[in-house]
Short mmCIF file of C-alpha atoms in Angstrom, two decimals:
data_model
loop_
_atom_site.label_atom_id
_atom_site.label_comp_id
_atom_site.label_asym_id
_atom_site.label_seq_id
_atom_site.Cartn_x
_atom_site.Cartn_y
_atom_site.Cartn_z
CA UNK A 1 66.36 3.76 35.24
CA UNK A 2 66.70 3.28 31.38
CA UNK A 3 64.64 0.14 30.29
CA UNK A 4 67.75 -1.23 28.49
CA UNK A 5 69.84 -1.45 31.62
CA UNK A 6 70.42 -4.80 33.05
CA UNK A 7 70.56 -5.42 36.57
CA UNK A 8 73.98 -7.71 37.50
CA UNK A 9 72.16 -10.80 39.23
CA UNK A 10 72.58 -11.27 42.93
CA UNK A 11 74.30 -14.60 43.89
CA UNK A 12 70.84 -16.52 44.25
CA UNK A 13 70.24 -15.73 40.90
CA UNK A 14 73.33 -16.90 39.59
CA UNK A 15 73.46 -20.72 38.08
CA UNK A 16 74.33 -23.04 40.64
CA UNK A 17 77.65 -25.48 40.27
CA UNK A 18 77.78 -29.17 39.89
CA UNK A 19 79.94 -32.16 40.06
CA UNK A 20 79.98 -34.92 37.17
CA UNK A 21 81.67 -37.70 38.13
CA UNK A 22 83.84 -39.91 35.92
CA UNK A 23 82.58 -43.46 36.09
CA UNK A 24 84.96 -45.93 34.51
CA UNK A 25 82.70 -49.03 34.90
CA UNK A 26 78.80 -49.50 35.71
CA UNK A 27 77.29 -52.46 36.80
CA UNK A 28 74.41 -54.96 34.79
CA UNK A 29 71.42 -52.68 36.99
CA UNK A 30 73.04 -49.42 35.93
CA UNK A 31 73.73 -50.48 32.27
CA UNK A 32 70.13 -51.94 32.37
CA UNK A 33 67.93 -48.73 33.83
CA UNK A 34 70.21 -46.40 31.75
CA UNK A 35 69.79 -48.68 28.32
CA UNK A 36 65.91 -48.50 28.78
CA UNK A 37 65.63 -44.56 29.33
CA UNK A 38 67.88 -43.86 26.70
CA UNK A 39 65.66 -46.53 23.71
CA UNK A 40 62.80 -44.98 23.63
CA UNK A 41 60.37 -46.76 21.63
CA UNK A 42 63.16 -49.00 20.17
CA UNK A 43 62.82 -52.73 21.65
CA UNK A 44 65.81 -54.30 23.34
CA UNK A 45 66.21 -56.40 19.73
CA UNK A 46 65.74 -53.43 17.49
CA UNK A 47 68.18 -51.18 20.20
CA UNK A 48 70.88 -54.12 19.79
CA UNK A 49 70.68 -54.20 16.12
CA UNK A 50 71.54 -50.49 15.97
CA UNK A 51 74.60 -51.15 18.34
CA UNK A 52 75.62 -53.87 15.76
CA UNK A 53 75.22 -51.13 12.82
CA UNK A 54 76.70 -48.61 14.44
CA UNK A 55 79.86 -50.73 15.79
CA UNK A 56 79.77 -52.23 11.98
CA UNK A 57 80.51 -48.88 10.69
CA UNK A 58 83.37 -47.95 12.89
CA UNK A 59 85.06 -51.13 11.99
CA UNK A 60 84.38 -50.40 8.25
CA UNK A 61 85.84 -46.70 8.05
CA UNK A 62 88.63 -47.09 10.93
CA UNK A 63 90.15 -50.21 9.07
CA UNK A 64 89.59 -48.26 5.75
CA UNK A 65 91.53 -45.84 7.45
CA UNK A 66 94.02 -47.99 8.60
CA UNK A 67 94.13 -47.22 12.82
CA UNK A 68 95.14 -49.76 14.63
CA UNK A 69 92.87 -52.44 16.96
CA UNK A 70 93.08 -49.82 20.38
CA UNK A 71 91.22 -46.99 18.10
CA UNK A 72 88.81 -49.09 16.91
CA UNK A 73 88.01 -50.71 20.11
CA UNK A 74 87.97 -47.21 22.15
CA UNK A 75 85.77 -45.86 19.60
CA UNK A 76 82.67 -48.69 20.10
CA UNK A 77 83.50 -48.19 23.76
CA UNK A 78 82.81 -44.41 23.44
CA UNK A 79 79.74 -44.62 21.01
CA UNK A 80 78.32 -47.54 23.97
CA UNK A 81 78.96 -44.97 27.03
CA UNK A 82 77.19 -41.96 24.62
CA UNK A 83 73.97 -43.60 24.33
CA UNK A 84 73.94 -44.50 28.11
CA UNK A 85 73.41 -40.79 28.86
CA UNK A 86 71.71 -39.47 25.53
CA UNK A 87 68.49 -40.86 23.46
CA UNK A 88 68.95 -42.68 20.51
CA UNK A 89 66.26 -40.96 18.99
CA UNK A 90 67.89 -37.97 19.05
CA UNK A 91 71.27 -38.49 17.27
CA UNK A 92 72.39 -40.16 13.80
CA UNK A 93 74.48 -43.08 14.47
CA UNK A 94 76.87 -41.34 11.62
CA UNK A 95 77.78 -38.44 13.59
CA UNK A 96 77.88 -40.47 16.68
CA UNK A 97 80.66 -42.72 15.23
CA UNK A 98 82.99 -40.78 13.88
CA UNK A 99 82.56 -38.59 16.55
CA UNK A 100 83.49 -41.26 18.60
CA UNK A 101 86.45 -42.62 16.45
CA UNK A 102 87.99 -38.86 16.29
CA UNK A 103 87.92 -38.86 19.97
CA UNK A 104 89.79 -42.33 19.98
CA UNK A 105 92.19 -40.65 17.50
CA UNK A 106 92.87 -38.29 20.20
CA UNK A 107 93.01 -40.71 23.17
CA UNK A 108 95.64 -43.22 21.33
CA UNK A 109 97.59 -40.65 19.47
CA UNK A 110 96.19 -41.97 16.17
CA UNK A 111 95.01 -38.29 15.30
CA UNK A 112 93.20 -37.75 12.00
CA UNK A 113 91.13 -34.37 11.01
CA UNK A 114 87.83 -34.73 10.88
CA UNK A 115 87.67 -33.98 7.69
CA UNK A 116 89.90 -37.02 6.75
CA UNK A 117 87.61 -39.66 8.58
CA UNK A 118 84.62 -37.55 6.71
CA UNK A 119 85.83 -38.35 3.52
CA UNK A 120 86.75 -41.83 4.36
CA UNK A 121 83.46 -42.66 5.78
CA UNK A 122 81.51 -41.07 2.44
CA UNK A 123 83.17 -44.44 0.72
CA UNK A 124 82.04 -46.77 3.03
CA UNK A 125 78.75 -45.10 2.82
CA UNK A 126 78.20 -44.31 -0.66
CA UNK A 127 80.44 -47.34 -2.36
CA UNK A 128 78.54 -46.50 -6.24
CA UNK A 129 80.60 -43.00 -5.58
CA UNK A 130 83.88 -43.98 -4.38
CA UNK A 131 83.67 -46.57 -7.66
CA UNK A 132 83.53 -43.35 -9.84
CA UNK A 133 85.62 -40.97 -8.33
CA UNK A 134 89.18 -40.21 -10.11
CA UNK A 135 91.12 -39.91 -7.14
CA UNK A 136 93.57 -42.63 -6.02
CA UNK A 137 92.53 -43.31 -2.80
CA UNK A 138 88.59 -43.36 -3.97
CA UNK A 139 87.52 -40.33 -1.86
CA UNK A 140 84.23 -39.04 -2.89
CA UNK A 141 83.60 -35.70 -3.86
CA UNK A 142 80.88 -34.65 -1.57
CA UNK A 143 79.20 -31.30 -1.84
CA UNK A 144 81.14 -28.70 0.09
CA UNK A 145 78.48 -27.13 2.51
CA UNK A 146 76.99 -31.10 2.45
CA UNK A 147 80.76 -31.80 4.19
CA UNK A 148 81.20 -29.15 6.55
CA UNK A 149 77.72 -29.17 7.96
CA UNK A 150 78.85 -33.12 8.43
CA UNK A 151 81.70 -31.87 10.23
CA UNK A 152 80.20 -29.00 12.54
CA UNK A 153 78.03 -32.10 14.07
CA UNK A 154 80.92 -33.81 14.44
CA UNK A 155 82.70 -31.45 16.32
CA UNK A 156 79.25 -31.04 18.51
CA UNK A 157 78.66 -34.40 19.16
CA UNK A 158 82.55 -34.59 20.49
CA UNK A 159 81.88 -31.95 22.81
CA UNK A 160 79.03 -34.06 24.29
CA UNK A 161 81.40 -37.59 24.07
CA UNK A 162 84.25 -35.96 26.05
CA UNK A 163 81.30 -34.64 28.71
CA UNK A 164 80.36 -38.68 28.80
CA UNK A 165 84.04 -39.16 29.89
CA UNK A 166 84.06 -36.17 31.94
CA UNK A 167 87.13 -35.31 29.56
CA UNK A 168 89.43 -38.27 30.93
CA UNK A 169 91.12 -39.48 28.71
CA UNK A 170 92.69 -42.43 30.47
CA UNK A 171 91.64 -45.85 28.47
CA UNK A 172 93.27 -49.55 28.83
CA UNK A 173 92.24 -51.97 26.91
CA UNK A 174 92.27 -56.24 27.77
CA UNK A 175 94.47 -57.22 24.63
CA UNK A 176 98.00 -57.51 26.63
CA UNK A 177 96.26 -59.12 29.19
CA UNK A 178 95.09 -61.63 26.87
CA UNK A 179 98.79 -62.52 26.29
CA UNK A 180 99.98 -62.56 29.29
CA UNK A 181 97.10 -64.58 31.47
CA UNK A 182 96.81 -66.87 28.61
CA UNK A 183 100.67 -67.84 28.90
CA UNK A 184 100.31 -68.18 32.52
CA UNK A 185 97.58 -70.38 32.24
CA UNK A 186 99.39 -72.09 29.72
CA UNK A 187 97.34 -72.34 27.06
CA UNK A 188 98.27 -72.70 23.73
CA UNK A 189 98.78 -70.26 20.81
CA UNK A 190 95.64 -71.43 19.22
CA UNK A 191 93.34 -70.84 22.56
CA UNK A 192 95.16 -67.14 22.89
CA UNK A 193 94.50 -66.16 18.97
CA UNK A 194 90.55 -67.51 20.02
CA UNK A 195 90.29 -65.45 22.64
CA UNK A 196 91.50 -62.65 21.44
CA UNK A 197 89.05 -62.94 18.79
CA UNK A 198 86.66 -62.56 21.34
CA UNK A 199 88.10 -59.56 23.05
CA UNK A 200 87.99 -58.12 19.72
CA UNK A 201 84.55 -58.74 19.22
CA UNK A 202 83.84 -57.94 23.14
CA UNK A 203 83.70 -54.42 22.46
CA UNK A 204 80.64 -54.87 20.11
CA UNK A 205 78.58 -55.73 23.21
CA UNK A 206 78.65 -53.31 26.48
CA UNK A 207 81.11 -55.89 28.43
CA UNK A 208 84.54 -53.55 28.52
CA UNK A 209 82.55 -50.68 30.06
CA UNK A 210 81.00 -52.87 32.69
CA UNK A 211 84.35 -55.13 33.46
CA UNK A 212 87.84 -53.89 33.83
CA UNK A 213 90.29 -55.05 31.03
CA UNK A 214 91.84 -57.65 33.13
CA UNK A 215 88.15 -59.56 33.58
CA UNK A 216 87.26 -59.18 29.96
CA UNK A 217 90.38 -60.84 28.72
CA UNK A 218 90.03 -63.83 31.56
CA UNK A 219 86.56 -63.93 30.38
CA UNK A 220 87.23 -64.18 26.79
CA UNK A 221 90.20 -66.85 27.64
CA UNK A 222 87.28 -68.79 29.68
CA UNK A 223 84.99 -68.91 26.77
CA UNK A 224 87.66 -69.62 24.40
CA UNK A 225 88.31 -72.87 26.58
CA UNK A 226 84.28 -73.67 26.36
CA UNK A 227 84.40 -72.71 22.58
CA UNK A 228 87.25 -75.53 22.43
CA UNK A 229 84.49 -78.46 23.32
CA UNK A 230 82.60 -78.00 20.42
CA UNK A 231 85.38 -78.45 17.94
CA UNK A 232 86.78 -82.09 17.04
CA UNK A 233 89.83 -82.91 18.87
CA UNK A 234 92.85 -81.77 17.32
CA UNK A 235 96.03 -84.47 16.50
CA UNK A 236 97.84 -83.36 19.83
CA UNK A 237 95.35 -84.45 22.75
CA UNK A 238 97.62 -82.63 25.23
CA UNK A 239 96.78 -79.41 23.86
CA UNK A 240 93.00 -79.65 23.86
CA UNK A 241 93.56 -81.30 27.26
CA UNK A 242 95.56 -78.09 28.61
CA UNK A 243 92.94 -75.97 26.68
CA UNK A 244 90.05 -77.30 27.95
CA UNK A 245 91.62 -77.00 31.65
CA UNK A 246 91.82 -73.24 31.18
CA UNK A 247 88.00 -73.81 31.60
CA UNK A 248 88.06 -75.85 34.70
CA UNK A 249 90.37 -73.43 36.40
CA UNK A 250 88.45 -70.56 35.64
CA UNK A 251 84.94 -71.80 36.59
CA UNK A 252 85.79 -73.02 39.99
CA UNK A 253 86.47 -70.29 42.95
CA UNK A 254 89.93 -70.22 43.99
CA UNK A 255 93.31 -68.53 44.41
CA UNK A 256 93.05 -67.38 40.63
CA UNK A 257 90.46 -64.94 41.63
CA UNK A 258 92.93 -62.34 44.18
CA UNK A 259 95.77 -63.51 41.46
CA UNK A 260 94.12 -61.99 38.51
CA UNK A 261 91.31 -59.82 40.61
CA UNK A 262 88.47 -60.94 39.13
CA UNK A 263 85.15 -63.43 40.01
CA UNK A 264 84.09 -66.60 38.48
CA UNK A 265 80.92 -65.39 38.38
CA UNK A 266 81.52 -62.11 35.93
CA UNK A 267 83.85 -64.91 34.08
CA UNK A 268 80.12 -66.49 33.29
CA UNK A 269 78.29 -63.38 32.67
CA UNK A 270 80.90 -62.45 29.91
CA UNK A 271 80.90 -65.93 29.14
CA UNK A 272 77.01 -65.38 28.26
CA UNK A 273 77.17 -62.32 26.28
CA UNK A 274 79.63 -63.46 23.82
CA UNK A 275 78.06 -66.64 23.23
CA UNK A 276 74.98 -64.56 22.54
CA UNK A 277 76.72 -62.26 20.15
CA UNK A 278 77.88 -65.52 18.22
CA UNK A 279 74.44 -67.24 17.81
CA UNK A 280 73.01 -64.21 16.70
CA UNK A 281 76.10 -63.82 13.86
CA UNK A 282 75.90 -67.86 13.39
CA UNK A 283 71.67 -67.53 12.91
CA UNK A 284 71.31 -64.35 10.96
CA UNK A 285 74.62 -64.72 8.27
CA UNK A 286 73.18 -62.26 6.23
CA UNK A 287 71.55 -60.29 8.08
CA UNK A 288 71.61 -56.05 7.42
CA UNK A 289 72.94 -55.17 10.47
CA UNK A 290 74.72 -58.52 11.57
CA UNK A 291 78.39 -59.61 11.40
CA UNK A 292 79.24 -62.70 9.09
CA UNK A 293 81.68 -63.11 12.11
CA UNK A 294 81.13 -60.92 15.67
CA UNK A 295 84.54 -59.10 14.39
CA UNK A 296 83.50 -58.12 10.98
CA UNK A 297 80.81 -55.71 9.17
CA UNK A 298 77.67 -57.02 7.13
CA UNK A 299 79.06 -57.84 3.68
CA UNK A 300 75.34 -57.88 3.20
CA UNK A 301 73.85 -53.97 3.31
CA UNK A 302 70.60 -53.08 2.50
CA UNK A 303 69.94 -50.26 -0.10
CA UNK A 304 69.16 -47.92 2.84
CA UNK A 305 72.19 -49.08 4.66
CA UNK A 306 74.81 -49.40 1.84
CA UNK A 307 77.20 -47.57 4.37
CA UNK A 308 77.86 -50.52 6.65
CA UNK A 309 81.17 -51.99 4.02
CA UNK A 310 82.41 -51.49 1.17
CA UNK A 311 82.41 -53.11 -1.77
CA UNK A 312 85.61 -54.53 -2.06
CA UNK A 313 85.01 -55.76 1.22
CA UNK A 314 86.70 -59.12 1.38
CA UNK A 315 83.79 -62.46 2.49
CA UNK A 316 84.94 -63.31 5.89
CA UNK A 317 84.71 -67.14 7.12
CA UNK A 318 81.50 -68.31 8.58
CA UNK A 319 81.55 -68.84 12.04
CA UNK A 320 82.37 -72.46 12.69
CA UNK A 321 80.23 -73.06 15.35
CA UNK A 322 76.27 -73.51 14.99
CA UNK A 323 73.44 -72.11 16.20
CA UNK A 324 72.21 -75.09 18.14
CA UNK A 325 75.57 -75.92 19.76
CA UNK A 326 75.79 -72.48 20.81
CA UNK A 327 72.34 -72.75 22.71
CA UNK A 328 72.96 -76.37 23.97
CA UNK A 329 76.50 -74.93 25.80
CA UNK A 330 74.54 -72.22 27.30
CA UNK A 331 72.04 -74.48 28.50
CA UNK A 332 75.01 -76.48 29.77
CA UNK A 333 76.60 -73.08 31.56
CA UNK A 334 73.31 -72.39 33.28
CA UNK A 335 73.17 -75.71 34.93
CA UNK A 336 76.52 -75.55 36.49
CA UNK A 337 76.91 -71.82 37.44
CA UNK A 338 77.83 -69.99 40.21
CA UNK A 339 74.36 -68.01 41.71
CA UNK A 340 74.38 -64.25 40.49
CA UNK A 341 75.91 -61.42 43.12
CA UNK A 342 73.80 -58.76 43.80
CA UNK A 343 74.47 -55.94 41.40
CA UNK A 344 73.93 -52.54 43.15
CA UNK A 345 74.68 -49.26 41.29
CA UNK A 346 77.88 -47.25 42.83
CA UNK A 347 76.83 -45.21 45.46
CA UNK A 348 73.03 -45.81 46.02
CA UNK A 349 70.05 -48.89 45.82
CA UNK A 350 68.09 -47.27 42.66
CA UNK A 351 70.31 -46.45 40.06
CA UNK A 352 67.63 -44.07 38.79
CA UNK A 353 68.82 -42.06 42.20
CA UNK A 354 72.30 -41.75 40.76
CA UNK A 355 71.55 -40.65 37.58
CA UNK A 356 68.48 -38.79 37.27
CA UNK A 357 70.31 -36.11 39.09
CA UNK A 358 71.93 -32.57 37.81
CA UNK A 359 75.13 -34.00 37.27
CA UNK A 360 73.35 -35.87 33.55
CA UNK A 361 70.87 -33.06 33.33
CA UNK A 362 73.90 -31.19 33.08
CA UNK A 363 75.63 -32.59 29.88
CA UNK A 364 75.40 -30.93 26.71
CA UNK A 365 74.11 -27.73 28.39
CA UNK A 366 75.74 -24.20 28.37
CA UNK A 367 73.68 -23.01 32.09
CA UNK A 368 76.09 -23.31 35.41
CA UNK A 369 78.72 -24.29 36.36
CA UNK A 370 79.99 -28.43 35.81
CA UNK A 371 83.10 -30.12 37.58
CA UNK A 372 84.41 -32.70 35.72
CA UNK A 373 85.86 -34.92 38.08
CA UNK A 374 88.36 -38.16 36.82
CA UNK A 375 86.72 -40.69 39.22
CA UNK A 376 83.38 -41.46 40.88
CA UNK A 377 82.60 -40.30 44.23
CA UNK A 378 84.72 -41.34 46.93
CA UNK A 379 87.80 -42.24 44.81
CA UNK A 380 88.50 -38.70 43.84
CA UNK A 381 90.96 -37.48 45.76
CA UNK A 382 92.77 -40.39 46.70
CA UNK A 383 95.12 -40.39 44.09
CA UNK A 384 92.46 -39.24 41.63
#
């Protein structure tokens, strides 16, 4: 036998085939064991300043860009997911996010080339550039092989974002329900444009991938209705009286919750969340990575970080709420809640059983064989 020759492998050679499941939600123990194996050395402060960044700069180029809310808001949902799978160590938060928006281009029919959201995104990031260039809509004029090495990660780290989503591309998003629940709870216009505020600055935190859209928008309508009690009255008591019943409703158990499918007690857990992402915009106005406002970027970069707005970005309001009255309603919340459900992971006790297996070992990598199914297990095949 020639030593060139290659033997064909028999069949117990061969690489085995696996299942990844699509998981549209995860509960707080899965987001919390997949969050710590995925930081690193990173604290939970440092790892939630990065998310701010990183969601910062997606709201900088996309609205640059001009796409509308749904891309924006898919694309911090798909940069959250990313990181619950792979280490933040071992990706720029650059490539991640416009890998992430160009996937959300695809998902809403907002399609740009990645070269156009390159070039866009070399603005935000250097603004001293975009200031000189010559061209009308500011585009810098990067270095060719500088560009196209930018976008052959791009395209890489999309492969690995539509492996995260096991290439489903379904995605609904809580704005219409907003609306809608908001009318039928009639509360007023000013209550509705709070809260969806809120759902707006919701996907800044890791609430729309552990909630369906329907319980995110009750939840930001709920702590719209708190947010209410901290403001003076306004000249037409009836409507802070209707507005601040929203609250009542939603707190107490009752028919609402098979109505609108949802739980008082995830109402209080979103509740929590975004009053946390507002005291940490209302203490730290200019910080590096923080908002001025939960829905805006940092008009405040540092020299490393000059990427996070542009220039001409426009000062946003400050929030009108302060720090103090933000911790003295959550003090409030946590004397009148509803005890915490037992969060177990879908399918098993340990969530470090569900995804320590070969189905996440699997990602990224060329070896075997992976089924990418559109639902976890269970579901798939009824319907799925």
């Amino acid at each position: 036998m020639e030593s060139g020759y290659s033997r064909v492998p028999s069949p117990s050679q061969l690489p085995a085939s696996f299942s990844k499941y699509h998981h549209p939600y995860f509960t707080s123990a899965e987001v919390q064991h997949l969050s710590e194996k995925q930081r690193g050395k990173l604290s939970a402060t440092q790892e939630e300043k990065a998310r701010q960044q990183a969601c910062g700069f997606i709201e900088a180029v996309g609205s640059k860009i001009g796409f509308p809310r749904k891309t924006l808001a898919t694309a911090q949902n798909l940069y959250h997911r990313f990181h619950l799978f792979f280490p933040r160590k071992d990706f720029n938060y650059h490539d991640v996010t416009l890998a992430a928006l160009y996937v959300s281009t695809k998902m809403h029919d907002t399609l740009k080339k990645p070269r156009e959201i390159l070039m866009v995104s070399y603005a935000v990031r250097f603004p001293e550039l975009a200031a000189k260039s010559k061209s009308v809509g500011g585009e810098v004029d990067m270095d060719p092989p500088t560009a196209e090495n930018d976008r052959q990660r791009l395209l890489a780290v999309e492969r690995l974002i539509l492996e995260t989503i096991c290439f489903n591309f379904t995605s609904k998003m809580p704005f219409s329900y907003v609306i809608k629940i908001g009318r039928k709870l009639k509360a007023s216009k000013k209550l509705i444009k709070c809260a969806w505020r809120l759902t707006i600055d919701s996907h800044r935190t890791l609430v729309p991938i552990m909630y369906p859209p329907n319980t995110v928008a009750l939840g930001c309508l709920y702590t719209a209705s708190l947010l209410t009690t901290l403001e003076p009255p306004p000249s037409p008591l009836v409507e802070a009286q209707l507005d601040s019943r929203v609250a009542t409703i939603l707190k107490e158990k009752g028919d609402w919750e098979r109505t609108y499918m949802a739980e008082a007690e995830d109402l209080e857990e979103i509740a929590h969340v975004l009053i946390d992402l507002l005291i940490q915009a209302a203490q730290n106005p200019s910080a590096n990575t923080s908002p001025r406002t939960p829905a805006s970027p940092s008009p405040h970069p540092s020299p490393r970080n000059q990427h996070l707005s542009p220039v001409s970005t426009p000062q946003p309001p400050p929030i009108p709420y302060k720090a103090d009255q933000l911790i003295r309603l959550k003090i409030m919340m946590r004397q009148n809640e509803h005890p915490l459900r037992p969060q177990q992971p879908l399918g098993s006790v340990d969530p470090s059983e569900l995804y320590n297996g070969n189905d996440i070992a699997m990602l990224g990598r060329n070896q075997g064989t992976v089924r990418f199914l559109f639902g976890p297990p269970g579901i798939v095949g009824q319907g799925v």
